[in-house]
Amino acid sequence: MAANNESADEKLARELQRQFDEEAHGEEASYRLAVSLAGRHDISDSDSDITIEPENTSPSSPDLFQTDLSYENQSSHNNSTAGINRSTTVHDISDSSYSGEEAERSCTASSSGGELKTNRSLHDISASDSDTEPSTSLKDQRSQSSLSLKRKSGAEESLDSNISQKRRKTDLDRDSVGSEEDVATQPLAGDDEENSKPLCKYGSKCYRKNPSHRAEFRHTEDHRPSSAEDKSSKQSFKSSGSHRRTFSEVYEEAQPVSLFLTKVSGIPALHNGSFAVHIKDILSSSMGNLMASAQFNYMFDIPWLVQQYPKEFRSKPMLLIHGEDRQAKSALHAEAEPFPNIRLCQAKLEIMYGTHHTKMMFLLYDSGLRVVIHTCNLIENDWYQKTQGVWISPVFPKLKRPPPDGAVEGDSVTHFKRDLLAYLSAYKSHLLSTWINHIKEHDMAAARVHIVGSVPGRHLGEKKDAWGHLRLRKLLQQSVHGDSVRKWPVIGQFSSIGSLGADKSNWLCGEWLQSLGACRQLSSSLSSPPPLHLIFPSKDNVRLSLEGYPGGGCLPYSINVAKKQTYLHTFFHQWKSDGRGRSRACPHIKTYLRASPNWSEAAWFLVTSANLSKAAWGATEKKGSQLMIRSYELGVLFIPKHFTNRDTFTMSSSLQTLQGANEPLLPLPYDLPPTPYGNNERPWMWDVPCTDLPDSHGNIWCPPR
Ligand code: JTA
């Protein structure tokens, strides 16, 4: 990152980090933490400064904290954490911030004249300071929280409600982006209706993505092009050196595998120049002349989404497929209201704790149809500094004549078209029929991947292996030659973890690993299970990430789930992606693969929305006669024989290796072999306070709620 692009805040944060690092490594220095309610909202700084004076703070205490920490200890925020004997004032503050008031506090720790801020922002302070009665907007937020809590808590991600407040991007982040030249901010089309709304009183500091709030109040950053946007595509994500490639060239280089990571702001341009894509690249007119589109997703920021389309495509018909109900649904409709070209389709979720995780785009061009299957929510933050996966299909040409009713023509050897149609049929929604017809009318013979989906239900009989892990098992049994592969390790990499049972034999090393370890011939139940390696960010991976602790907002693993399945953590490895320049870009991608013992070959590779949960992959019931799935998920499976004349892929995360290859290689999102956690390293848990060490922005983490 160029030093002259660094803001004063950032310099400060870096300096503080350096100081803290020194202290943590035994330099004799006393420091003081101050929780400051310094805010923008009618509170004078002097009124709200609260000082924490740790007593007997040995400089190495943060390390001690990490060393012998049971999860219980980690979770108890009202104990003196970090072996730091904090003053009661501090406890009061932190306690109150956990006590159910959704108020986030901005804790600012100052050290030697610098400032350390927490993730917490300022809004609620004005509310809680000014009155005992929360403001209307806080009420809204709370009711939305309990709603989404009810909807989601349980099966998978232990759910915090205020997803987006954790995933919001700060102004500081925005300013810290680029290794590239500044791009002038221009007014963009589509702002007119925005200007009629009242301005949100929290301005650019507003973290709320609650669509009803966004629909009601204007947010300047909603329509200001962010650095990530400005610097997307050829303008700012140069490949390297002076040669600036168009996205079409980048796209061509990635064929036929066509697997990309999203571009990341704040890493060397080299790592955004190959096998990397921004949403504006995907939607750009160079990819096709857009007639209509459909967006399947979990989270939507509709005004932002509209702005990712080139101006000339912004009023083309757009169908959004979502899983929201009740209030969240009406809020989404309210957000779409200014855009008459947008229609919404609610995915049925009849099984408790199910969610609509599928992330897919249909892009209908005058020249054909393109399908994109990926891992990104349709919110700005998901395309900013995270590691995300994107598979982009070729343009499927229109069939010469439409096939007769019930017939699937123009399918690939992988049956991509048949299986995509089956997936869409599972929604049982007439709103999807036009897209089902578009798909039927296109020739998808060029698709080389298999669809691996999950749809909610109790699947039995001949449909038992249509979805989830049994679907993957069946595909692997059909195509993976077992003789050499049988003992190869299975790798799982994910961003969220569900409750998997008290014993590894219950599900993880039982039915799930049996599916991921499946091969041709030999009945997988007869062979011993393969080695299993799981990749999930450690606390330090998140702390030192580009986003800092807030990056952990997309890694919703909770302490209460974690402490019931400690066996799981014995499989854990760090997030590391030096090869792709993404070691500090928190993974929201989910991938699964079968690797050779020397880590250079893959027997198969899956990129999907499915996290490590029973809700996503399914769990068998009734003595294995049915598979129960709660959520919608979608991924694509890469089998080497559909890309090369070999039974394995050569894989690498090294850009140099990928660029120099003269056969299709698998562009790995992370480094192999996986790096085990250090002795005292713990998985990231998003509801555990991290107040011992500052993150890459100089902030500590006080989990919301
Ligand atoms: C944070 C989430 C998704 C997805 C789903 C998430 C939750 C928290 C991020 C996310 N759920 N959650 O499908 O992309 O608690 O449900 O990114």
XYZ file of C-alpha atoms and ligand atoms in Angstrom:
722
model
C 0.000 0.000 0.000
C 1.437 3.301 -0.976
C 2.356 5.376 2.006
C 0.999 8.554 0.523
C -2.424 6.999 0.216
C -2.499 6.324 3.893
C -4.852 8.448 5.888
C -3.862 10.000 9.168
C -6.170 7.542 10.925
C -4.423 4.666 9.355
C -0.976 5.897 10.202
C -2.160 6.236 13.737
C -3.631 2.767 13.742
C -0.415 1.324 12.395
C 1.680 3.138 14.903
C -0.556 1.929 17.694
C -0.408 -1.575 16.421
C 3.371 -1.368 16.403
C 3.360 -0.112 19.950
C 1.018 -2.838 21.062
C 3.035 -5.475 19.312
C 6.111 -4.294 21.124
C 4.309 -4.388 24.402
C 3.021 -7.844 23.745
C 6.543 -8.998 23.178
C 7.856 -7.897 26.481
C 8.923 -4.321 25.946
C 8.472 -2.582 29.236
C 5.772 -0.065 28.705
C 2.641 0.721 30.513
C -0.387 1.544 28.553
C -3.778 2.733 29.199
C -6.969 1.875 27.482
C -9.725 4.320 27.327
C -13.240 3.566 26.371
C -14.464 6.622 24.721
C -17.906 7.354 23.638
C -16.550 9.971 21.365
C -19.221 10.463 18.851
C -20.659 12.535 16.175
C -24.126 12.585 17.541
C -24.641 15.359 19.976
C -22.336 14.042 22.594
C -19.360 16.030 23.565
C -16.235 13.986 23.726
C -15.322 15.228 27.117
C -18.587 14.054 28.568
C -18.252 10.609 27.294
C -14.660 9.664 27.837
C -14.232 6.826 30.208
C -10.780 5.720 31.064
C -9.682 2.206 31.686
C -6.585 1.941 33.768
C -5.424 -1.637 33.925
C -3.530 -2.336 37.083
C -0.584 -4.673 37.258
C -0.666 -5.046 33.575
C 2.327 -6.963 32.531
C 3.147 -6.306 28.921
C 2.922 -9.956 28.099
C -0.471 -10.480 29.562
C -2.233 -10.562 26.224
C -0.175 -13.578 25.333
C -0.948 -15.230 28.615
C -4.540 -14.603 27.898
C -4.307 -16.527 24.729
C -2.301 -19.330 26.210
C -4.524 -20.903 28.780
C -7.894 -19.954 27.749
C -10.811 -22.242 27.889
C -13.677 -21.242 25.698
C -15.642 -20.525 28.817
C -13.103 -17.984 29.887
C -13.059 -16.443 26.491
C -16.744 -15.933 26.564
C -17.029 -14.368 29.925
C -16.677 -10.759 29.218
C -17.284 -9.578 32.738
C -14.264 -11.339 34.082
C -11.038 -9.543 33.952
C -10.040 -10.643 30.546
C -6.519 -10.907 29.410
C -5.323 -11.121 32.935
C -5.805 -7.399 32.898
C -7.388 -6.230 36.022
C -9.721 -3.712 34.657
C -11.397 -1.027 36.565
C -15.007 -1.416 37.505
C -15.913 1.463 35.332
C -14.898 -0.580 32.384
C -16.850 -3.592 33.477
C -19.918 -1.550 33.814
C -19.510 -0.273 30.351
C -18.805 -3.549 28.701
C -21.497 -5.280 30.675
C -24.113 -2.821 29.740
C -23.149 -3.181 26.156
C -23.931 -6.870 26.368
C -27.020 -6.627 28.418
C -29.460 -6.860 25.622
C -29.404 -3.253 24.650
C -28.470 -3.445 21.042
C -26.593 -0.264 21.562
C -23.131 -0.533 20.257
C -20.637 1.559 22.007
C -17.657 3.053 20.479
C -14.890 2.164 22.811
C -11.818 4.083 22.090
C -8.644 2.982 23.700
C -5.982 5.556 23.709
C -2.373 4.722 24.010
C 0.357 7.277 24.162
C -1.814 9.885 22.641
C -3.189 7.602 19.954
C -6.648 6.222 19.616
C -7.837 2.655 19.564
C -11.381 2.283 18.524
C -13.607 -0.705 18.775
C -15.804 -2.017 16.102
C -18.626 -0.389 17.895
C -20.023 2.661 16.351
C -21.690 5.625 17.681
C -25.317 5.664 16.823
C -26.776 4.018 19.789
C -24.897 6.100 22.165
C -26.938 9.088 21.401
C -30.014 7.016 21.888
C -28.954 5.470 25.135
C -27.461 8.644 26.409
C -30.297 10.841 25.554
C -33.124 8.820 26.882
C -34.126 5.588 28.436
C -36.645 5.085 25.703
C -34.859 3.889 22.605
C -35.391 5.817 19.466
C -37.734 4.473 16.873
C -34.912 3.327 14.714
C -33.432 1.367 17.550
C -36.733 -0.311 18.131
C -36.917 -1.208 14.506
C -33.535 -2.664 14.732
C -34.335 -4.651 17.783
C -37.508 -6.077 16.415
C -35.761 -7.000 13.246
C -33.099 -8.628 15.320
C -35.402 -10.829 17.282
C -37.154 -11.735 14.103
C -34.083 -12.859 12.317
C -32.901 -14.534 15.454
C -36.051 -16.574 15.498
C -35.702 -17.378 11.881
C -32.104 -18.351 11.867
C -30.833 -19.334 15.256
C -30.359 -22.982 15.607
C -29.412 -25.152 12.806
C -26.574 -23.314 11.254
C -24.824 -20.092 11.986
C -25.864 -19.215 15.475
C -27.285 -16.227 14.426
C -26.703 -12.859 15.295
C -29.185 -10.692 13.843
C -27.286 -7.687 12.881
C -25.256 -9.287 10.264
C -24.687 -6.227 8.295
C -23.657 -3.969 11.068
C -20.715 -6.261 11.492
C -20.056 -6.333 7.852
C -20.306 -2.656 7.225
C -17.409 -0.846 5.831
C -16.079 2.173 7.607
C -14.945 5.406 6.116
C -11.501 4.554 7.234
C -11.660 1.398 5.188
C -12.838 3.270 2.179
C -9.964 5.628 2.318
C -7.416 2.956 2.797
C -8.061 1.174 -0.438
C -6.005 1.454 -3.308
C -2.760 0.791 -4.764
C -4.044 2.701 -7.744
C -4.616 6.250 -8.777
C -7.582 8.083 -7.396
C -10.650 8.100 -9.492
C -12.809 11.157 -9.519
C -16.139 10.714 -7.865
C -18.889 11.330 -10.304
C -22.572 11.545 -9.667
C -24.186 8.359 -10.839
C -27.569 7.854 -12.348
C -30.349 6.606 -10.135
C -29.858 9.113 -7.360
C -32.980 11.088 -8.019
C -35.424 9.090 -5.983
C -32.826 8.898 -3.278
C -32.760 12.632 -2.865
C -36.399 12.763 -1.871
C -35.743 10.754 1.267
C -34.628 12.344 4.522
C -30.951 11.970 5.242
C -30.112 9.381 7.883
C -28.929 11.268 10.929
C -25.961 8.945 11.312
C -24.734 9.812 7.890
C -21.860 7.804 6.568
C -21.405 6.183 9.968
C -24.691 4.380 9.670
C -24.090 0.665 9.786
C -27.679 -0.398 9.294
C -28.456 -2.431 6.229
C -31.968 -3.078 7.467
C -33.714 -2.535 4.167
C -36.648 -0.683 5.702
C -34.263 1.753 7.279
C -32.301 2.077 4.052
C -35.509 2.603 2.171
C -36.702 5.264 4.579
C -33.519 7.272 4.957
C -30.968 8.458 2.488
C -27.366 7.404 2.926
C -24.731 9.290 1.114
C -22.541 6.255 0.707
C -25.389 4.348 -0.902
C -24.767 6.275 -4.020
C -21.294 7.514 -3.697
C -19.041 5.235 -5.631
C -16.763 3.600 -3.154
C -13.131 3.041 -3.747
C -13.879 -0.582 -4.473
C -16.348 0.425 -7.118
C -14.224 3.160 -8.542
C -11.296 0.933 -8.730
C -13.073 -2.059 -10.110
C -12.405 -3.518 -13.494
C -9.763 -2.226 -15.798
C -9.662 1.260 -14.326
C -7.978 0.306 -11.142
C -7.438 -3.413 -10.926
C -4.515 -3.473 -13.261
C -2.862 -6.804 -13.775
C 0.680 -5.703 -13.193
C 3.212 -3.335 -14.551
C 1.996 -1.024 -17.213
C -0.077 -3.421 -19.281
C -3.683 -2.999 -18.310
C -5.869 -5.817 -19.524
C -9.542 -5.714 -20.226
C -11.692 -8.102 -18.271
C -12.308 -10.077 -21.449
C -8.608 -10.899 -21.543
C -8.632 -11.891 -17.895
C -11.721 -13.989 -18.535
C -10.107 -15.742 -21.500
C -7.007 -16.562 -19.511
C -9.166 -18.349 -16.932
C -10.880 -20.656 -19.442
C -11.961 -23.416 -19.457
C -12.081 -23.771 -15.678
C -13.456 -20.239 -15.339
C -13.000 -20.103 -11.575
C -12.285 -16.667 -10.126
C -11.809 -14.955 -6.817
C -13.276 -11.513 -6.291
C -10.909 -8.582 -6.503
C -9.715 -7.361 -3.124
C -9.060 -3.722 -2.309
C -5.742 -3.052 -0.671
C -3.628 -5.882 -2.049
C -0.994 -5.661 -4.803
C -2.522 -5.176 -8.250
C -0.854 -8.369 -9.390
C -3.292 -10.393 -7.298
C -6.303 -8.677 -8.835
C -5.053 -8.987 -12.378
C -5.536 -12.702 -13.070
C -8.282 -15.115 -12.040
C -9.949 -12.194 -10.285
C -13.226 -10.448 -10.975
C -15.377 -7.634 -9.607
C -19.164 -7.595 -9.874
C -18.896 -4.711 -12.332
C -16.716 -6.885 -14.534
C -19.326 -9.640 -14.503
C -22.118 -7.236 -15.416
C -20.122 -5.178 -17.888
C -21.276 -4.793 -21.468
C -18.095 -6.517 -22.641
C -19.560 -9.743 -21.276
C -22.744 -9.366 -23.303
C -25.580 -7.034 -24.189
C -27.907 -7.551 -21.250
C -31.639 -7.992 -21.815
C -32.696 -9.230 -18.370
C -31.167 -10.781 -15.269
C -31.984 -12.807 -12.188
C -30.107 -12.649 -8.911
C -30.407 -15.450 -6.371
C -28.991 -14.473 -3.005
C -29.194 -14.211 0.755
C -28.449 -10.506 1.314
C -29.369 -7.681 -1.012
C -28.558 -3.991 -1.026
C -30.779 -3.148 -3.954
C -29.621 0.435 -4.655
C -26.024 -0.736 -4.551
C -26.809 -3.712 -6.767
C -28.470 -1.522 -9.375
C -25.374 0.653 -9.477
C -23.151 -2.306 -10.281
C -24.917 -2.674 -13.617
C -23.742 -0.410 -16.428
C -26.064 2.586 -16.806
C -27.583 1.259 -20.006
C -28.663 -1.985 -18.293
C -30.015 -0.573 -15.053
C -33.633 -0.547 -16.122
C -33.658 -4.019 -17.665
C -35.935 -6.556 -15.969
C -34.339 -7.982 -12.855
C -35.730 -10.794 -10.725
C -34.440 -11.175 -7.184
C -34.822 -14.576 -5.558
C -34.560 -14.299 -1.777
C -35.604 -16.135 1.363
C -37.043 -13.305 3.418
C -40.397 -13.442 5.160
C -42.638 -11.004 7.051
C -40.941 -7.740 8.018
C -37.687 -8.441 6.242
C -39.658 -9.298 3.130
C -41.667 -6.099 3.172
C -38.498 -4.181 3.815
C -36.948 -5.749 0.733
C -40.028 -4.884 -1.283
C -39.820 -1.317 0.003
C -36.198 -1.142 -1.061
C -37.118 -2.395 -4.541
C -40.037 -0.024 -4.862
C -38.082 2.809 -6.543
C -37.031 0.386 -9.275
C -40.035 -0.606 -11.380
C -37.960 -3.110 -13.347
C -37.274 -5.183 -10.237
C -39.472 -8.135 -9.241
C -39.034 -10.298 -6.195
C -39.482 -14.003 -5.717
C -39.637 -15.452 -2.241
C -38.149 -18.916 -1.901
C -40.302 -21.211 0.251
C -38.599 -22.168 3.494
C -40.959 -24.560 5.183
C -38.437 -26.283 7.414
C -37.398 -24.408 10.512
C -34.007 -22.660 10.520
C -33.662 -22.920 6.773
C -32.127 -20.093 4.760
C -31.785 -19.161 1.123
C -28.010 -19.187 0.733
C -27.829 -19.864 -3.007
C -25.880 -17.218 -4.883
C -26.392 -17.286 -8.617
C -26.884 -14.892 -11.508
C -28.701 -15.454 -14.771
C -27.629 -12.958 -17.395
C -29.754 -13.022 -20.528
C -28.023 -11.378 -23.485
C -29.122 -10.828 -27.043
C -26.401 -13.372 -27.817
C -27.344 -16.047 -25.288
C -27.517 -16.845 -21.613
C -24.807 -16.824 -18.967
C -24.947 -18.452 -15.520
C -22.743 -17.295 -12.654
C -22.555 -19.327 -9.445
C -20.692 -17.668 -6.605
C -20.397 -17.027 -2.860
C -20.965 -13.260 -2.523
C -23.896 -11.483 -0.987
C -25.162 -8.583 -3.030
C -23.881 -5.985 -0.631
C -20.874 -3.767 -1.054
C -18.924 -5.244 1.828
C -18.912 -8.741 0.322
C -17.032 -7.448 -2.749
C -14.544 -5.302 -0.891
C -11.867 -7.165 1.061
C -13.047 -10.763 1.281
C -11.962 -13.931 -0.447
C -14.958 -15.037 -2.494
C -15.379 -17.573 -5.268
C -17.057 -17.039 -8.638
C -17.667 -19.518 -11.435
C -18.676 -17.896 -14.718
C -20.235 -19.981 -17.472
C -19.659 -19.384 -21.142
C -22.427 -17.620 -23.055
C -24.820 -20.428 -23.856
C -26.232 -19.825 -27.345
C -29.926 -20.013 -28.015
C -31.087 -23.344 -29.493
C -32.101 -23.163 -33.162
C -35.604 -24.205 -32.210
C -37.226 -24.549 -28.782
C -37.294 -28.191 -27.580
C -40.642 -29.972 -27.246
C -42.340 -29.961 -23.852
C -40.541 -32.018 -21.257
C -37.451 -32.623 -23.397
C -34.035 -31.320 -22.409
C -31.982 -30.530 -25.499
C -28.529 -29.038 -25.636
C -27.273 -30.512 -22.387
C -23.660 -31.187 -21.451
C -22.123 -34.534 -20.494
C -22.340 -33.274 -16.921
C -26.106 -32.742 -17.286
C -25.682 -29.181 -16.159
C -28.888 -28.074 -17.854
C -31.069 -30.933 -16.603
C -29.805 -30.443 -13.066
C -30.135 -26.660 -13.127
C -33.736 -27.066 -14.291
C -34.347 -29.571 -11.486
C -32.922 -27.101 -8.999
C -35.186 -24.301 -10.241
C -38.229 -26.573 -10.272
C -37.683 -27.241 -6.583
C -38.689 -23.629 -5.812
C -42.158 -24.430 -7.161
C -42.636 -20.785 -8.047
C -44.421 -19.528 -11.141
C -42.244 -16.412 -10.964
C -39.333 -18.571 -12.091
C -41.123 -20.004 -15.104
C -39.836 -17.401 -17.561
C -36.269 -18.150 -16.462
C -36.926 -21.885 -16.626
C -38.093 -21.305 -20.195
C -35.033 -19.211 -21.042
C -32.837 -22.045 -19.804
C -34.785 -24.648 -21.769
C -34.273 -22.579 -24.907
C -30.484 -22.379 -24.584
C -27.799 -24.852 -25.536
C -25.759 -25.613 -22.435
C -23.605 -28.346 -23.946
C -20.493 -26.268 -23.221
C -20.945 -26.493 -19.442
C -18.155 -28.616 -17.964
C -19.191 -28.529 -14.318
C -21.750 -30.487 -12.341
C -24.421 -28.731 -10.304
C -24.442 -29.674 -6.632
C -27.442 -28.138 -4.913
C -29.422 -28.360 -1.719
C -33.135 -27.684 -1.430
C -35.199 -27.841 1.744
C -37.098 -31.032 2.357
C -37.013 -34.636 3.469
C -35.739 -36.346 0.370
C -36.402 -40.052 -0.002
C -36.873 -42.816 -2.509
C -35.321 -42.124 -5.867
C -34.857 -38.472 -4.906
C -32.771 -39.330 -1.870
C -29.500 -38.519 -3.584
C -30.667 -35.528 -5.621
C -29.352 -32.934 -3.154
C -26.828 -32.247 -0.443
C -23.995 -34.567 0.489
C -25.711 -37.594 -0.981
C -25.770 -35.811 -4.335
C -22.020 -35.213 -4.078
C -21.521 -38.825 -2.964
C -23.318 -40.110 -6.021
C -21.352 -37.924 -8.423
C -18.052 -38.959 -6.844
C -19.025 -42.621 -6.918
C -19.652 -42.242 -10.623
C -16.491 -40.418 -11.571
C -13.601 -40.636 -9.096
C -11.256 -43.517 -9.782
C -10.717 -44.897 -6.342
C -7.599 -47.006 -6.561
C -5.123 -44.211 -6.095
C -7.430 -41.644 -4.525
C -8.902 -43.754 -1.738
C -6.423 -42.606 0.872
C -6.124 -39.004 -0.271
C -7.093 -36.340 2.248
C -10.384 -34.480 2.046
C -10.215 -30.730 2.567
C -13.150 -28.635 3.703
C -13.021 -24.833 3.813
C -16.005 -22.759 4.942
C -17.053 -19.543 6.657
C -19.678 -20.798 9.072
C -20.179 -23.879 11.180
C -23.377 -25.428 12.426
C -24.021 -27.655 15.362
C -22.623 -31.022 14.310
C -23.291 -33.160 17.365
C -21.220 -34.041 20.406
C -19.285 -36.797 18.657
C -17.425 -36.701 15.386
C -18.959 -40.028 14.424
C -22.404 -38.450 14.636
C -22.216 -36.644 11.312
C -18.835 -35.122 10.407
C -16.760 -38.305 10.210
C -19.867 -40.367 9.557
C -22.216 -39.641 6.692
C -20.608 -36.375 5.624
C -17.039 -37.644 5.312
C -18.341 -40.838 3.751
C -19.832 -38.688 1.014
C -16.802 -36.479 0.504
C -14.553 -39.536 0.579
C -16.624 -41.432 -1.961
C -14.958 -43.019 -4.990
C -15.866 -45.375 -7.766
C -16.315 -49.082 -7.114
C -15.271 -49.905 -3.598
C -18.155 -49.332 -1.259
C -16.959 -46.336 0.702
C -18.357 -47.726 3.921
C -15.918 -50.622 3.716
C -12.772 -48.540 3.414
C -11.331 -46.572 6.289
C -12.269 -42.882 6.227
C -9.723 -40.573 4.574
C -7.740 -37.943 6.492
C -9.778 -34.782 6.984
C -8.393 -31.241 7.075
C -10.644 -28.287 7.748
C -9.741 -24.681 7.016
C -11.395 -22.017 9.155
C -9.849 -18.688 10.199
C -8.253 -18.444 13.606
C -8.807 -15.441 15.826
C -5.460 -14.020 14.697
C -6.322 -14.596 11.028
C -9.309 -12.302 11.546
C -7.522 -9.853 13.836
C -4.740 -9.218 11.361
C -6.994 -9.262 8.305
C -7.529 -6.244 6.057
C -10.894 -5.662 7.671
C -9.724 -6.390 11.197
C -12.182 -7.875 13.657
C -15.253 -6.723 11.685
C -14.127 -9.170 8.996
C -15.228 -11.823 11.488
C -18.782 -10.621 10.945
C -19.025 -12.986 7.993
C -17.642 -15.865 10.062
C -20.564 -16.520 12.379
C -19.214 -19.323 14.570
C -20.514 -18.908 18.068
C -19.011 -19.964 21.358
C -22.095 -21.888 22.387
C -21.883 -24.063 19.305
C -18.081 -24.311 19.495
C -17.956 -25.570 23.055
C -20.293 -28.452 22.267
C -17.996 -29.833 19.534
C -14.392 -29.317 20.572
C -13.395 -32.420 18.572
C -14.017 -30.349 15.457
C -11.186 -27.976 16.227
C -8.617 -30.770 16.121
C -9.140 -30.748 12.348
C -8.689 -26.980 12.004
C -6.101 -25.172 9.918
C -5.456 -21.508 9.327
C -6.671 -19.335 6.521
C -3.588 -18.764 4.385
C -3.494 -17.576 0.817
C -0.084 -16.092 0.134
C -0.226 -17.479 -3.389
C -3.306 -15.454 -4.215
C -2.314 -12.483 -2.042
C -5.359 -13.108 0.124
C -3.987 -14.259 3.473
C -5.509 -11.089 4.937
C -8.782 -11.236 3.003
C -11.284 -13.081 5.207
C -12.757 -16.087 3.417
C -16.459 -16.074 2.654
C -15.797 -18.644 -0.047
C -16.630 -22.281 0.676
C -14.650 -25.036 -1.030
C -14.200 -28.777 -0.696
C -11.676 -30.946 -2.499
C -9.773 -34.220 -2.553
C -6.036 -33.584 -2.574
C -3.104 -35.837 -3.398
C -0.704 -36.580 -0.543
C 1.853 -34.169 -2.033
C -0.870 -31.501 -2.314
C -0.283 -30.845 -6.002
C -3.215 -32.764 -7.524
C -6.940 -32.699 -6.965
C -9.340 -35.523 -7.768
C -12.237 -33.062 -7.625
C -13.054 -29.549 -6.424
C -16.311 -27.966 -5.284
C -17.072 -24.282 -4.772
C -20.437 -23.731 -3.159
C -22.562 -21.675 -0.819
C -22.725 -24.667 1.549
C -21.021 -24.190 4.886
C -20.119 -26.965 7.304
C -23.637 -27.569 8.583
C -26.323 -30.198 8.559
C -28.780 -27.540 7.419
C -26.776 -27.066 4.223
C -25.528 -30.580 3.446
C -28.382 -32.543 4.963
C -28.551 -35.177 7.662
C -30.017 -38.617 7.189
C -33.101 -39.641 9.118
C -35.064 -42.853 9.614
C -32.104 -45.232 9.452
C -30.681 -43.493 6.459
C -33.798 -43.763 4.334
C -34.175 -39.998 3.903
C -32.006 -36.901 3.793
C -33.316 -33.832 5.581
C -32.079 -30.483 4.284
C -33.122 -27.097 5.656
C -31.528 -24.591 3.278
C -31.082 -23.739 -0.367
C -27.459 -24.046 -1.432
C -25.751 -24.186 -4.782
C -22.299 -25.037 -6.008
C -20.366 -26.336 -8.976
C -18.240 -29.470 -8.982
C -15.118 -29.672 -11.121
C -14.168 -33.206 -12.224
C -10.796 -33.275 -14.022
C -11.847 -35.485 -16.934
C -14.195 -32.761 -18.178
C -11.275 -30.350 -18.494
C -8.220 -32.481 -19.261
C -7.448 -35.986 -20.428
C -6.299 -36.906 -16.952
C -8.054 -38.122 -13.817
C -6.628 -35.358 -11.667
C -6.139 -31.623 -11.850
C -2.827 -30.043 -11.158
C -3.704 -27.359 -8.655
C -1.875 -24.339 -7.353
C -2.478 -21.097 -5.536
C 0.628 -19.560 -7.070
C -0.281 -17.019 -9.723
C 3.013 -17.600 -11.460
C 2.313 -21.313 -11.762
C -1.235 -20.678 -12.931
C -0.204 -18.154 -15.553
C 2.577 -20.246 -17.002
C 0.580 -23.425 -17.417
C -0.102 -25.027 -20.780
C -2.846 -27.293 -19.491
C -5.918 -26.343 -17.460
C -4.898 -26.000 -13.827
C -7.168 -25.575 -10.864
C -6.610 -22.064 -9.453
C -6.675 -22.788 -5.730
C -8.037 -20.030 -3.481
C -5.634 -20.870 -0.626
C -2.235 -22.385 0.007
C -1.641 -26.084 0.441
C -0.568 -27.931 2.499
C -2.857 -26.403 5.081
C -1.130 -24.758 8.045
C -2.233 -26.126 11.421
C -3.248 -23.710 14.170
C -0.415 -22.813 16.522
C -0.478 -24.287 19.997
C -2.468 -21.482 21.497
C -4.442 -20.581 18.457
C -8.222 -20.749 18.601
C -10.881 -20.650 15.922
C -12.532 -17.293 15.358
C -15.757 -17.006 17.305
C -17.731 -13.935 16.500
C -19.444 -13.523 19.858
C -16.291 -13.625 21.961
C -14.845 -10.228 22.884
C -11.313 -9.566 21.733
C -10.030 -6.815 23.930
C -6.505 -8.021 24.495
C -4.909 -7.189 21.179
C -5.852 -4.536 18.652
C -6.754 -5.495 15.114
C -5.188 -4.153 11.938
C -7.111 -0.899 12.383
C -6.130 -0.507 16.017
C -9.557 -1.589 17.199
C -10.734 -4.081 19.783
C -13.814 -6.275 19.347
C -16.860 -6.000 21.512
C -19.409 -8.230 19.831
C -22.695 -6.500 19.161
C -25.664 -7.568 21.258
C -23.056 -13.513 8.857
C -23.813 -14.599 6.878
C -24.525 -16.000 3.414
C -24.611 -15.720 4.880
C -25.602 -16.291 5.661
C -24.843 -15.233 7.589
C -24.949 -14.957 8.968
C -24.052 -14.110 9.582
C -22.915 -13.747 7.523
C -23.703 -14.866 5.491
N -25.714 -16.058 6.948
N -25.956 -15.521 9.750
O -25.311 -16.800 2.921
O -23.701 -15.439 2.739
O -25.857 -15.414 11.002
O -26.927 -16.074 9.259
O -22.728 -14.280 4.780
